[in-house]
PDB file of C-alpha atoms (C1' of nucleotides) in Angstrom:
ATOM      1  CA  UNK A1063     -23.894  24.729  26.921  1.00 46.00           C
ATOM      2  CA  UNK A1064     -23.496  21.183  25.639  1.00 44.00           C
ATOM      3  CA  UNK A1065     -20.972  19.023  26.382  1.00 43.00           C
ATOM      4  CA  UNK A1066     -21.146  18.140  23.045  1.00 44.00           C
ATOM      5  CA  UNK A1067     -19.304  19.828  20.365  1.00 44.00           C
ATOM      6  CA  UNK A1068     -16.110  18.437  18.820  1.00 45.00           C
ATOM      7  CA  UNK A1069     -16.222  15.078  20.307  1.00 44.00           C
ATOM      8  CA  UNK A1070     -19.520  14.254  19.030  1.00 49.00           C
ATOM      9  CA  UNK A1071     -18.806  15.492  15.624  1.00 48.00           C
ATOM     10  CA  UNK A1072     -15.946  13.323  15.261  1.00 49.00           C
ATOM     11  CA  UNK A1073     -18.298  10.293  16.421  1.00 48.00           C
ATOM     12  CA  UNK A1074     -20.669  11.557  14.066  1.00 51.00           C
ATOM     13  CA  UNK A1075     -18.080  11.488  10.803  1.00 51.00           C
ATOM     14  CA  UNK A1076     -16.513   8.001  11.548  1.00 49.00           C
ATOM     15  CA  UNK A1077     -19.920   6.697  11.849  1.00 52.00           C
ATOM     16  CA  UNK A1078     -21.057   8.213   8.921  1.00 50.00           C
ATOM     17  CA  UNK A1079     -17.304   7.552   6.981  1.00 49.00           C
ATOM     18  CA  UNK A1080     -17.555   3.655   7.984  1.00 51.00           C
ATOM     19  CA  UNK A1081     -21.250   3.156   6.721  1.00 50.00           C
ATOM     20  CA  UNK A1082     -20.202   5.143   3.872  1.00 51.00           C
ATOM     21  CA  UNK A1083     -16.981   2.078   3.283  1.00 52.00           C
ATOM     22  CA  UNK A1084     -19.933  -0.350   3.754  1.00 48.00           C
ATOM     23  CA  UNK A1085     -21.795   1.020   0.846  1.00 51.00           C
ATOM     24  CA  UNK A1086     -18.938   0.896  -1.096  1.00 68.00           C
ATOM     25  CA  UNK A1087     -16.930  -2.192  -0.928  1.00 70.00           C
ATOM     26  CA  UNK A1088     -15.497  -1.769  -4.055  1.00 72.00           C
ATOM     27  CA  UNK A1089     -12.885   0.579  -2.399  1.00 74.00           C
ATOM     28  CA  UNK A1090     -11.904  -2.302   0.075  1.00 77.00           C
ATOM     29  CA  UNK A1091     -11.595  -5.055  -2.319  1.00 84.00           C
ATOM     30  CA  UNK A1092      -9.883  -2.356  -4.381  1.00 83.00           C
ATOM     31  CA  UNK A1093      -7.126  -1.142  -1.651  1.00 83.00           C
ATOM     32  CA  UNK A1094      -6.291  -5.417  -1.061  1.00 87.00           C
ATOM     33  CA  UNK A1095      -5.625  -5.760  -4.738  1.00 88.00           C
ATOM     34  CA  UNK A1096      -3.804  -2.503  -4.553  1.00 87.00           C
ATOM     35  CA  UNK A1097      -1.633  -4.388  -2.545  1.00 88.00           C
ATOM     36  CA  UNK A1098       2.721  -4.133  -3.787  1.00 86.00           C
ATOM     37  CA  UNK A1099       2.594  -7.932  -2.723  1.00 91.00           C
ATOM     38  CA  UNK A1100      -0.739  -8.977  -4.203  1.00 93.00           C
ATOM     39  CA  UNK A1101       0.684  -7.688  -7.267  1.00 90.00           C
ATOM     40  CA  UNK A1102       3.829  -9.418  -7.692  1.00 89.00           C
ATOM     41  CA  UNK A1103       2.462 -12.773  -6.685  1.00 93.00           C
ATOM     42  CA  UNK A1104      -0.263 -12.744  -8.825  1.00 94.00           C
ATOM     43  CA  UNK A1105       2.397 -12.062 -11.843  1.00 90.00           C
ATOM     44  CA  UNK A1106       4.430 -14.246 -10.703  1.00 92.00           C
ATOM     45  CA  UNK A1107       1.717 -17.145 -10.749  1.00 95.00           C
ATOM     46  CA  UNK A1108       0.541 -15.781 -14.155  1.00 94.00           C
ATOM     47  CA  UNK A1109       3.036 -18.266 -16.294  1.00 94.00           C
ATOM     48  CA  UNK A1110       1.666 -20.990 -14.276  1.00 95.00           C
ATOM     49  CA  UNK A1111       1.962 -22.929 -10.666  1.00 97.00           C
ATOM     50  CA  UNK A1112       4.452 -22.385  -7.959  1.00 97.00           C
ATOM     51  CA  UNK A1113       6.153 -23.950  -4.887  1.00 97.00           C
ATOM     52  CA  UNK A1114       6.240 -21.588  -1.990  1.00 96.00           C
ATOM     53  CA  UNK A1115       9.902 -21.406  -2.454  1.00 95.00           C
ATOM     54  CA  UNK A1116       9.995 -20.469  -5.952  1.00 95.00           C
ATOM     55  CA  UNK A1117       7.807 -17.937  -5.526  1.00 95.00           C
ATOM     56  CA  UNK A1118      10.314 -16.855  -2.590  1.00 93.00           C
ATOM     57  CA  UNK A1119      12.977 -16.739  -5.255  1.00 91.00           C
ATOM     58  CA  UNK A1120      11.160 -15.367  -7.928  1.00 89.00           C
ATOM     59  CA  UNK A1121       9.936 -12.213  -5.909  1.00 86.00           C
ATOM     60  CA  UNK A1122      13.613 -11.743  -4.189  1.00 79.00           C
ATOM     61  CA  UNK A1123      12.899  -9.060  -1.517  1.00 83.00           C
ATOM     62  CA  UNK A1124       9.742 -10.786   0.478  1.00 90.00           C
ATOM     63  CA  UNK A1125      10.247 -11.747   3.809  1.00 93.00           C
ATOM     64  CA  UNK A1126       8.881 -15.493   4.507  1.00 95.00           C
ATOM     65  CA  UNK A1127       6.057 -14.140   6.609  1.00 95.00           C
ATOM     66  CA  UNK A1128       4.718 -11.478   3.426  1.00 95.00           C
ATOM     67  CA  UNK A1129       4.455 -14.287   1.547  1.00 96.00           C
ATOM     68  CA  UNK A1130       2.823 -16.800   3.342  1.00 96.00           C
ATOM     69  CA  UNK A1131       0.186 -13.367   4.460  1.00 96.00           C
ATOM     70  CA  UNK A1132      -0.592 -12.518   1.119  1.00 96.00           C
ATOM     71  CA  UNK A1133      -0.954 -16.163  -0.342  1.00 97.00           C
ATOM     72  CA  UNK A1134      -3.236 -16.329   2.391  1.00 95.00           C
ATOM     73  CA  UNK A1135      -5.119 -13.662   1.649  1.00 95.00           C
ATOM     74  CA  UNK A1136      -5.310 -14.529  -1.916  1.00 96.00           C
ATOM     75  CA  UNK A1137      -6.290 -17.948  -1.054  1.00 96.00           C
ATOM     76  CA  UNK A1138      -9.012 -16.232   1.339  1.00 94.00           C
ATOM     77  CA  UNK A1139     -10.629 -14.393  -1.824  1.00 94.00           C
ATOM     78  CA  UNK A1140     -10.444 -17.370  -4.116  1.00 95.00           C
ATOM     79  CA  UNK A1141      -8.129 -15.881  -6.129  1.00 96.00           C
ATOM     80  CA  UNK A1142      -5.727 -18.797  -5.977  1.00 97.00           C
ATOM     81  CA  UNK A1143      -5.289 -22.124  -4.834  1.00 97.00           C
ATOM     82  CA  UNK A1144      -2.822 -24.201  -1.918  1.00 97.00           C
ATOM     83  CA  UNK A1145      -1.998 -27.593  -3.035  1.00 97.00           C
ATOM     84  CA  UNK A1146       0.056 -29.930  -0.084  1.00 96.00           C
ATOM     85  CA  UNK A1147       1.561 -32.970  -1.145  1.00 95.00           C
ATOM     86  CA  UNK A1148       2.363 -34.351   2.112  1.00 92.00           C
ATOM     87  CA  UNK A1149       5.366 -36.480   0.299  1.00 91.00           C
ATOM     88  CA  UNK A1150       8.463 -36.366   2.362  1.00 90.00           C
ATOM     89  CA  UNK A1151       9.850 -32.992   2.156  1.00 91.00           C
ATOM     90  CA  UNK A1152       6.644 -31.140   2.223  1.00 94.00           C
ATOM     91  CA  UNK A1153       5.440 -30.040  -1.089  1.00 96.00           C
ATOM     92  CA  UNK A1154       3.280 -26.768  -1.363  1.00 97.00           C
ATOM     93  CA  UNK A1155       1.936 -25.280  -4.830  1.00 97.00           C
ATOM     94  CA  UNK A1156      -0.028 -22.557  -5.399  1.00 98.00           C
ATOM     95  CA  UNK A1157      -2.248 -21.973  -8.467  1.00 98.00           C
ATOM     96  CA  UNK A1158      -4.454 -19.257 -10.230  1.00 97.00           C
ATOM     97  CA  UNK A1159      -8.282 -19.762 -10.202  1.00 97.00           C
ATOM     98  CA  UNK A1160      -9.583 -18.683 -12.938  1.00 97.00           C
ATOM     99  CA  UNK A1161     -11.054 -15.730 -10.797  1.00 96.00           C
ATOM    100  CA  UNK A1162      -6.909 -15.000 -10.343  1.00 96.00           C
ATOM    101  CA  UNK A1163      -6.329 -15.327 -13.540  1.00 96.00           C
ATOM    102  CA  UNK A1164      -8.650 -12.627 -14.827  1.00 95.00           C
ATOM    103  CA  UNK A1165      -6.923 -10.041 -12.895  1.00 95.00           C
ATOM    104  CA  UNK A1166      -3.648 -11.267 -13.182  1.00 94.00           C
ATOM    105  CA  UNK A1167      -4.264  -9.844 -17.108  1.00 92.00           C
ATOM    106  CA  UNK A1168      -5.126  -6.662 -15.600  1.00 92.00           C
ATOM    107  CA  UNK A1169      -2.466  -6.402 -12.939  1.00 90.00           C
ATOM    108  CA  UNK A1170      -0.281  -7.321 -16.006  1.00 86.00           C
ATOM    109  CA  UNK A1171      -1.349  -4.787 -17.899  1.00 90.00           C
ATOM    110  CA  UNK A1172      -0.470  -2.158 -15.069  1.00 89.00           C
ATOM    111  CA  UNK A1173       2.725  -3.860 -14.335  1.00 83.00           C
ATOM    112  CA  UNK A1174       4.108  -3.610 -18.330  1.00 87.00           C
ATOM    113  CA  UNK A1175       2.352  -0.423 -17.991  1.00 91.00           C
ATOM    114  CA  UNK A1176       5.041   0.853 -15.441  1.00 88.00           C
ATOM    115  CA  UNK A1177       7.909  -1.069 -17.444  1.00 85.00           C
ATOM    116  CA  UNK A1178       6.887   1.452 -20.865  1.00 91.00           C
ATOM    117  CA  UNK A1179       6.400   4.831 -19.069  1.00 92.00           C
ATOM    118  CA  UNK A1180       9.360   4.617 -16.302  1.00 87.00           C
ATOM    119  CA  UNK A1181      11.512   6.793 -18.336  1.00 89.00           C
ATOM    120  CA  UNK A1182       8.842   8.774 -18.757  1.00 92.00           C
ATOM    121  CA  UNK A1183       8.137   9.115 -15.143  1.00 92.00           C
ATOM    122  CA  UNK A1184      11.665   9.340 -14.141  1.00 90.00           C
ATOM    123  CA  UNK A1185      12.430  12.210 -16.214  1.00 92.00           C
ATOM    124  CA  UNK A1186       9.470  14.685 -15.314  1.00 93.00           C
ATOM    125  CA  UNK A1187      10.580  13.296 -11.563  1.00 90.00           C
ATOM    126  CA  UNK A1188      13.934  15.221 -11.975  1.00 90.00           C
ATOM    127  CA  UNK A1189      12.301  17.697 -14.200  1.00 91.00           C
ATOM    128  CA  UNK A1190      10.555  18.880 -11.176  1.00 91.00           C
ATOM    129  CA  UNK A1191      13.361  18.378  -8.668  1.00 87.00           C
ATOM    130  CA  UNK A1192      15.399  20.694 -10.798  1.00 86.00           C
ATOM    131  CA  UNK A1193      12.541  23.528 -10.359  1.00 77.00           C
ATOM    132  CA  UNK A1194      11.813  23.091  -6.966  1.00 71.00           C
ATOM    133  CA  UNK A1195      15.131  22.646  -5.953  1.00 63.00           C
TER     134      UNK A1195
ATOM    135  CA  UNK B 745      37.260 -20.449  11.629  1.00 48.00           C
ATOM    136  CA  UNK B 746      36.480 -17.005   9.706  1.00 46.00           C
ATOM    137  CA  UNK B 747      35.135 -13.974  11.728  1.00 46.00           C
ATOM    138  CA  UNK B 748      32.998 -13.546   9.102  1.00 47.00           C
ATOM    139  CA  UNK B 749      29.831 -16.068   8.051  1.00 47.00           C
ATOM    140  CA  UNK B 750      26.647 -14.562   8.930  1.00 47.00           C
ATOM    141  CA  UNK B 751      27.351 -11.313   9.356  1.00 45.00           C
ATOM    142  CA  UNK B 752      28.785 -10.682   6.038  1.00 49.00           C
ATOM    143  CA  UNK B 753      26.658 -13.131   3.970  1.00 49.00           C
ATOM    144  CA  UNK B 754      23.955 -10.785   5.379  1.00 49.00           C
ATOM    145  CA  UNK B 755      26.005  -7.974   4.184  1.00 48.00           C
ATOM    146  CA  UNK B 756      26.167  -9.527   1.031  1.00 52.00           C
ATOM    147  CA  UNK B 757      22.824 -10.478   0.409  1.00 51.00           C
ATOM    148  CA  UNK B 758      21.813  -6.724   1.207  1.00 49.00           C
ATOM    149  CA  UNK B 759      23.968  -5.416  -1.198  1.00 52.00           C
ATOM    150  CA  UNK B 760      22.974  -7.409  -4.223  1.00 50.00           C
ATOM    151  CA  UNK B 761      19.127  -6.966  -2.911  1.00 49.00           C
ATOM    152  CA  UNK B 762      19.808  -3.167  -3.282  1.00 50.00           C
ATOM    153  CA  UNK B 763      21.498  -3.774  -6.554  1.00 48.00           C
ATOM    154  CA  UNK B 764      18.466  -5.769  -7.482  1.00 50.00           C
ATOM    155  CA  UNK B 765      16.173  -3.295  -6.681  1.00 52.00           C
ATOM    156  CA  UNK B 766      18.053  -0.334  -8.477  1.00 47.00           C
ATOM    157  CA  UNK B 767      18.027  -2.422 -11.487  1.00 50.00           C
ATOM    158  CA  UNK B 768      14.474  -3.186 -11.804  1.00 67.00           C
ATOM    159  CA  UNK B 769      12.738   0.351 -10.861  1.00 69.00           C
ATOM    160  CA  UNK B 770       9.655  -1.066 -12.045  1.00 72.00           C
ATOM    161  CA  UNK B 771       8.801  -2.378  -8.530  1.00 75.00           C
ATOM    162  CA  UNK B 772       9.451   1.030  -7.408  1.00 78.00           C
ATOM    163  CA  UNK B 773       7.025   2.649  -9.702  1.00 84.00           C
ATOM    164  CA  UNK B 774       4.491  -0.613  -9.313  1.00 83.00           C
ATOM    165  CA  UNK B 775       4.526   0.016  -5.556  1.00 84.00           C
ATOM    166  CA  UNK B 776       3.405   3.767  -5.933  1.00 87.00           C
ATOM    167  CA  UNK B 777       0.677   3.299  -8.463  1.00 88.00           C
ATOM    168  CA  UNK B 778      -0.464   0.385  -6.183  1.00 88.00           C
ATOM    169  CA  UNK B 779      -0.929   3.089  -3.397  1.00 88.00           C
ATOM    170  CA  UNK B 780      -4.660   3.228  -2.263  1.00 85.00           C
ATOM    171  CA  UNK B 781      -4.646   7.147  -2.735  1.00 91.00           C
ATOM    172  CA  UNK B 782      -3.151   6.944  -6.228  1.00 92.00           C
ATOM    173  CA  UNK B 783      -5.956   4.467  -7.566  1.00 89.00           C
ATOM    174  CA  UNK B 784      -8.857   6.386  -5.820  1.00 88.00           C
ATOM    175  CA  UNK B 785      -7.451  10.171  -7.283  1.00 93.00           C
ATOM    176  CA  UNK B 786      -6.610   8.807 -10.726  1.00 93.00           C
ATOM    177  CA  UNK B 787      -9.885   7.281 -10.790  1.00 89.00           C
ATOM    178  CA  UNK B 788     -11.341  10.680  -9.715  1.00 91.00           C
ATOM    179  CA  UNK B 789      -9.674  12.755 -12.432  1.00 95.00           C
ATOM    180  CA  UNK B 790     -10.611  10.466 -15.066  1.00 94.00           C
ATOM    181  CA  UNK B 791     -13.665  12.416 -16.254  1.00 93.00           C
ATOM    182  CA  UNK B 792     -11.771  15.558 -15.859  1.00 94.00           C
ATOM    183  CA  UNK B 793     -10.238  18.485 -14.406  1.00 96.00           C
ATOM    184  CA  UNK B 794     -11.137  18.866 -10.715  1.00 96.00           C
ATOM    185  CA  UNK B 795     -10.316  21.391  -7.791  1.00 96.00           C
ATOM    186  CA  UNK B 796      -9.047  20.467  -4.383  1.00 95.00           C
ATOM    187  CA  UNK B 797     -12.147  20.724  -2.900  1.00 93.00           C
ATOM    188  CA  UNK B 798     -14.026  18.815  -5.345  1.00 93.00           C
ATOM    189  CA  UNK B 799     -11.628  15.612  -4.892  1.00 94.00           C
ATOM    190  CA  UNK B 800     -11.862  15.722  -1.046  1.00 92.00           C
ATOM    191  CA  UNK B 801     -15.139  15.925  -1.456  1.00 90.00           C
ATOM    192  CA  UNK B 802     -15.654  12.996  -3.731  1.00 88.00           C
ATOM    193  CA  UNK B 803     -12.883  10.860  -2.351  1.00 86.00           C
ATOM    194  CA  UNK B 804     -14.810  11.043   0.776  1.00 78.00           C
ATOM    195  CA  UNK B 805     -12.431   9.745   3.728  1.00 81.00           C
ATOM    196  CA  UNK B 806      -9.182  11.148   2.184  1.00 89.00           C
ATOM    197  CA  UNK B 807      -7.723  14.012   5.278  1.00 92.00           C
ATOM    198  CA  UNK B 808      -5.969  17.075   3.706  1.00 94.00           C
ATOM    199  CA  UNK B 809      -3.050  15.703   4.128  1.00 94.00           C
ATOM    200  CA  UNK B 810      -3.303  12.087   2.333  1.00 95.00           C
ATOM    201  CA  UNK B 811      -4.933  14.218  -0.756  1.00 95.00           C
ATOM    202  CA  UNK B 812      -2.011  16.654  -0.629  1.00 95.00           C
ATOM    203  CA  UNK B 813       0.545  14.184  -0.580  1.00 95.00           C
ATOM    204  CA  UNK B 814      -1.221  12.269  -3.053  1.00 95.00           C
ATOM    205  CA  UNK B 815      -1.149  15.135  -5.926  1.00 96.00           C
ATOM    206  CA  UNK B 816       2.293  16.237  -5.162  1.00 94.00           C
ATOM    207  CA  UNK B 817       3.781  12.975  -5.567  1.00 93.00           C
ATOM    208  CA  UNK B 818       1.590  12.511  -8.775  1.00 95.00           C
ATOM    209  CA  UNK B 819       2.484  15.771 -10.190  1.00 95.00           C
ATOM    210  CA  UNK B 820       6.006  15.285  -9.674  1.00 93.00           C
ATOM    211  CA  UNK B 821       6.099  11.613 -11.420  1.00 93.00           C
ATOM    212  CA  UNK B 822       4.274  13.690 -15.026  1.00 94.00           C
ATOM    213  CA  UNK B 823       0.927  12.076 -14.450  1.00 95.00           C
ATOM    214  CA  UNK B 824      -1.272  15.641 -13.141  1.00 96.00           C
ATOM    215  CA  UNK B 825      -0.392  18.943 -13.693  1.00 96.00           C
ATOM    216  CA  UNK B 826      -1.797  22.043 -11.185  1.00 96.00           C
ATOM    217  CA  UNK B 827      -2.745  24.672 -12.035  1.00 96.00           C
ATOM    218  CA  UNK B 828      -3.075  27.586  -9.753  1.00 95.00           C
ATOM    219  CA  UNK B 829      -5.725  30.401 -10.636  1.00 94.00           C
ATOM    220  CA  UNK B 830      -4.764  33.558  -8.124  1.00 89.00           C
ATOM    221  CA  UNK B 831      -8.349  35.152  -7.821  1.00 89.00           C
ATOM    222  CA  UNK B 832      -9.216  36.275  -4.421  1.00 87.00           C
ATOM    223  CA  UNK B 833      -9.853  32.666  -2.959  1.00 89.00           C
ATOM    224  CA  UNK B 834      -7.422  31.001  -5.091  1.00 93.00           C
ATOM    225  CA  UNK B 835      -8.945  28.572  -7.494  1.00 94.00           C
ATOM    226  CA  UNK B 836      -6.631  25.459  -8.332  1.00 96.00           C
ATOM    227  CA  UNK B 837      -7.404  22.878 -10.742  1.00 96.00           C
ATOM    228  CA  UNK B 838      -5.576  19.438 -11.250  1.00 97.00           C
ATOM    229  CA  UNK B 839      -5.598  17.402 -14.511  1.00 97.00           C
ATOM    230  CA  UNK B 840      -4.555  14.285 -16.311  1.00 97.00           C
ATOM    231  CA  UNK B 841      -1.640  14.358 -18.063  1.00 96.00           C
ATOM    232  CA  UNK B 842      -1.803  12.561 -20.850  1.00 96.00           C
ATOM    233  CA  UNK B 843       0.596  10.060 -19.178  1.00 96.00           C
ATOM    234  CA  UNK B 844      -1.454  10.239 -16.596  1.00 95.00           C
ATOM    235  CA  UNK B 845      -4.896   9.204 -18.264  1.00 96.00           C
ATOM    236  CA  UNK B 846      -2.959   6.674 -19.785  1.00 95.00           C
ATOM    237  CA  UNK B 847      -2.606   5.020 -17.023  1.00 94.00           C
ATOM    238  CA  UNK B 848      -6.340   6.152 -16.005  1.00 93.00           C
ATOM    239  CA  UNK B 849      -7.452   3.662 -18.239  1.00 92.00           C
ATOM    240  CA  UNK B 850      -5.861   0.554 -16.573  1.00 92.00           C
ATOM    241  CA  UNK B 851      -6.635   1.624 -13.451  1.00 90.00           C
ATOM    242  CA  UNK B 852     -10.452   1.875 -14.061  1.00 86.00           C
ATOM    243  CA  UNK B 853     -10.346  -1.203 -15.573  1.00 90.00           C
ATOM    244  CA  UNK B 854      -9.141  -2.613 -12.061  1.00 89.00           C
ATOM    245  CA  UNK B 855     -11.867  -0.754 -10.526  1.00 84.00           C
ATOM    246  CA  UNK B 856     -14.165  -2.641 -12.757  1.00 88.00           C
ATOM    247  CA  UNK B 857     -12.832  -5.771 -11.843  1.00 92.00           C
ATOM    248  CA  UNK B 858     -13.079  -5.493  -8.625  1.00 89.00           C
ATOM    249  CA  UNK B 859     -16.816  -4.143  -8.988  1.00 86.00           C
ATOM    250  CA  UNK B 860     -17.734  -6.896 -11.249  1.00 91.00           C
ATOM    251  CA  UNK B 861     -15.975  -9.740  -8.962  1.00 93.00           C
ATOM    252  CA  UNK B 862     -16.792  -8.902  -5.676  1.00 89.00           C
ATOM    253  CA  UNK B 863     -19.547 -10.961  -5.381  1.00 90.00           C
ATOM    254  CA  UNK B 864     -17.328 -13.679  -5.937  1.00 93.00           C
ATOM    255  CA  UNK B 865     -14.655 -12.845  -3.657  1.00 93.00           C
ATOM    256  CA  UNK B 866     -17.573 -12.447  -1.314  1.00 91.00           C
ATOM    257  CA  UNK B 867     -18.694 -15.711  -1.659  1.00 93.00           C
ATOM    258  CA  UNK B 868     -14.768 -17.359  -1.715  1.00 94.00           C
ATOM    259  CA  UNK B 869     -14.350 -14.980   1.774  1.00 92.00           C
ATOM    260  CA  UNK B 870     -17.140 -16.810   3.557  1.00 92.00           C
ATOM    261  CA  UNK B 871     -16.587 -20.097   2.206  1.00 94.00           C
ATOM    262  CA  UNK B 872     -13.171 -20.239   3.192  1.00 93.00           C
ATOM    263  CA  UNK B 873     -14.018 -18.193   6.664  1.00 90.00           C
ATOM    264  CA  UNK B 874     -16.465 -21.411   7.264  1.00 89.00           C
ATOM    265  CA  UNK B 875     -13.923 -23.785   6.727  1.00 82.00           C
ATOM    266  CA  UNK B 876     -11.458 -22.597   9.050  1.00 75.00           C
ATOM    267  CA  UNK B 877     -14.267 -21.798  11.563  1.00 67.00           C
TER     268      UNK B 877
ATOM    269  C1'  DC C1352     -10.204  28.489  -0.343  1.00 52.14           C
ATOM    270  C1'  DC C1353      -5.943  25.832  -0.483  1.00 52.14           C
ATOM    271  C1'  DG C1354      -3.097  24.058   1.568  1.00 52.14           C
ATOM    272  C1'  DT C1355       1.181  23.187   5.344  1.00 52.14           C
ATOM    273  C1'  DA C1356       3.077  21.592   9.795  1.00 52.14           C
ATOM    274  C1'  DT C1357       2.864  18.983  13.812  1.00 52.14           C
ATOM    275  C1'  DC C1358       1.712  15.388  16.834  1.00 52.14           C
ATOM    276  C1'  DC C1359       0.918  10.793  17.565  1.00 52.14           C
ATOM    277  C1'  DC C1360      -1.126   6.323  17.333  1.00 52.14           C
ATOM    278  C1'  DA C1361      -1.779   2.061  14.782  1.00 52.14           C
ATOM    279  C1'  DT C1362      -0.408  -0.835  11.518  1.00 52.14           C
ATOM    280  C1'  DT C1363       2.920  -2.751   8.527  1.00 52.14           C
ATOM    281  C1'  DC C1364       6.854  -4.823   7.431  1.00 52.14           C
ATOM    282  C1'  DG C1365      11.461  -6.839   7.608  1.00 52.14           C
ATOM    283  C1'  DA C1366      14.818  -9.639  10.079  1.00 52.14           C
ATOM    284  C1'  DT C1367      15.633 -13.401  12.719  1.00 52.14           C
ATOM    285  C1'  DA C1368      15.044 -17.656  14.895  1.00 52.14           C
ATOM    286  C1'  DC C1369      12.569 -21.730  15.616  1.00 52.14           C
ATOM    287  C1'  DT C1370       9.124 -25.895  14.484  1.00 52.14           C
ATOM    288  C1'  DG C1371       6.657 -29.858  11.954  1.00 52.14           C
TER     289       DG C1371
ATOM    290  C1'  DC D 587      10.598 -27.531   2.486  1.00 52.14           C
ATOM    291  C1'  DA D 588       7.104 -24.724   4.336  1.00 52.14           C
ATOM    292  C1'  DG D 589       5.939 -22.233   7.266  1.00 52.14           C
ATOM    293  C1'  DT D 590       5.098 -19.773  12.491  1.00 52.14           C
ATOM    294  C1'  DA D 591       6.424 -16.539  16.378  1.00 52.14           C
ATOM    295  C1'  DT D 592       8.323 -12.617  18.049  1.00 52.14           C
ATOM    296  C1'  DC D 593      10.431  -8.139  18.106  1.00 52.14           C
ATOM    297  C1'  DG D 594      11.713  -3.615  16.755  1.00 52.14           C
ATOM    298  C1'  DA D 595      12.012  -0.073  13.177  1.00 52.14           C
ATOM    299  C1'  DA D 596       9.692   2.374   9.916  1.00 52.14           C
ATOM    300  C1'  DT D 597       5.803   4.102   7.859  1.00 52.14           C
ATOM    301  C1'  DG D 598       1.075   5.478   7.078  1.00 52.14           C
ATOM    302  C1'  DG D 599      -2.366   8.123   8.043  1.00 52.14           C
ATOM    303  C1'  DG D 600      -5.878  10.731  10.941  1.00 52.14           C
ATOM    304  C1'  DA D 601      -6.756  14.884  13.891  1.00 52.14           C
ATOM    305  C1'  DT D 602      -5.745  19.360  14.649  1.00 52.14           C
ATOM    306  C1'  DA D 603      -4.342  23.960  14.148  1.00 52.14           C
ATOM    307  C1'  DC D 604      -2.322  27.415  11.684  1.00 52.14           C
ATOM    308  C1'  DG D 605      -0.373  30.276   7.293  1.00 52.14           C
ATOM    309  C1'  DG D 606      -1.058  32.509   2.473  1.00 52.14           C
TER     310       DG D 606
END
DNA sequence: CCGTATCCCATTCGATACTG
DNA sequence: CAGTATCGAATGGGATACGG
């Protein structure tokens, strides 16, 4: 009788799941750019360079410390740039590499992609709320 | 002195955020096609149809659960459609919509990027990471 | 074979308050 | 202005076991 049946199966398949994430890092790069926040900074720096505070205002719904996580994370990954101008009050801008830039187009696309087909969406949303319901 | 600065400026702010985000539903949509699960099943169904089985199977880390979840809430925004074969073990097949492959194509073409760049991003990861160190 | 239902832990995220 | 620190609520998501 082993003392080893369910338990060591389980081991087994998270071993086996991370190696299998380690082969394939696309998914993890993937799932970060996936990111709601990645997404709407990376539009919103599109048009050009931003203060921490504009982007703030531009985005209207991020909490200070989403922000400042996924610039840093973006910063990380080389996707964009932090500027300081240490002139009086502070001065902070963040920039596209050219690395950001290239998916910014992308995550454009996606984004004006959602702006064309909401109706769409919306209305085969309550299409099938009225059958199930 | 009025009973009422911070509490109902916070009151105030929340009810012109939820106006804000009622009037631009994009972010709503953006936020679910940004969803990890979304990118990886869209991605999957790209070539064509595919049974339950065969996306578990190829999604490789997605539980039951995530994958059910996952192609309810994409069949009910239009974008797959199910289709349920009664035979003795019950056969059922998703698909594309042609909404859905629509938005296929921009997703793959994330997946690409992030393929193509993550050498890069790599390389920006560790660069940074010995900075900071 | 194709799910659904439940439990439950970990992470995420937002709100708030405080610092350089 | 540009963050950081902390807390609590909400959510995500895996494991498991069971129904059709």
């Amino acid at each position: 009788m082993a003392t080893t049946t369910a338990a060591q199966r389980r081991e087994q398949a998270r071993v086996e799941y991370d190696a299998f994430l380690k082969n394939c890092p696309t998914n993890q790069l993937l799932d970060r750019i996936s990111d709601k926040w990645v997404g709407l900074v990376v539009s919103a720096l599109a048009t050009g360079p931003m203060r921490y505070s504009d982007l703030g205002r531009k985005i209207a719904g991020v909490s200070p410390k989403m922000l400042t996580q996924t610039l840093r994370s973006l910063e990380r990954d080389g996707l964009l740039t932090r500027t300081v101008t240490p002139s009086v009050p502070v001065r902070v801008d963040y920039e596209l590499t050219p690395l950001g830039a290239s998916l910014s187009g992308l995550l454009s696309a996606v984004k004006d992609w959602a702006e064309t087909h909401f109706d769409e969406v919306h209305r085969a949303r309550e299409a099938h709320d009225a059958e199930t319901a």
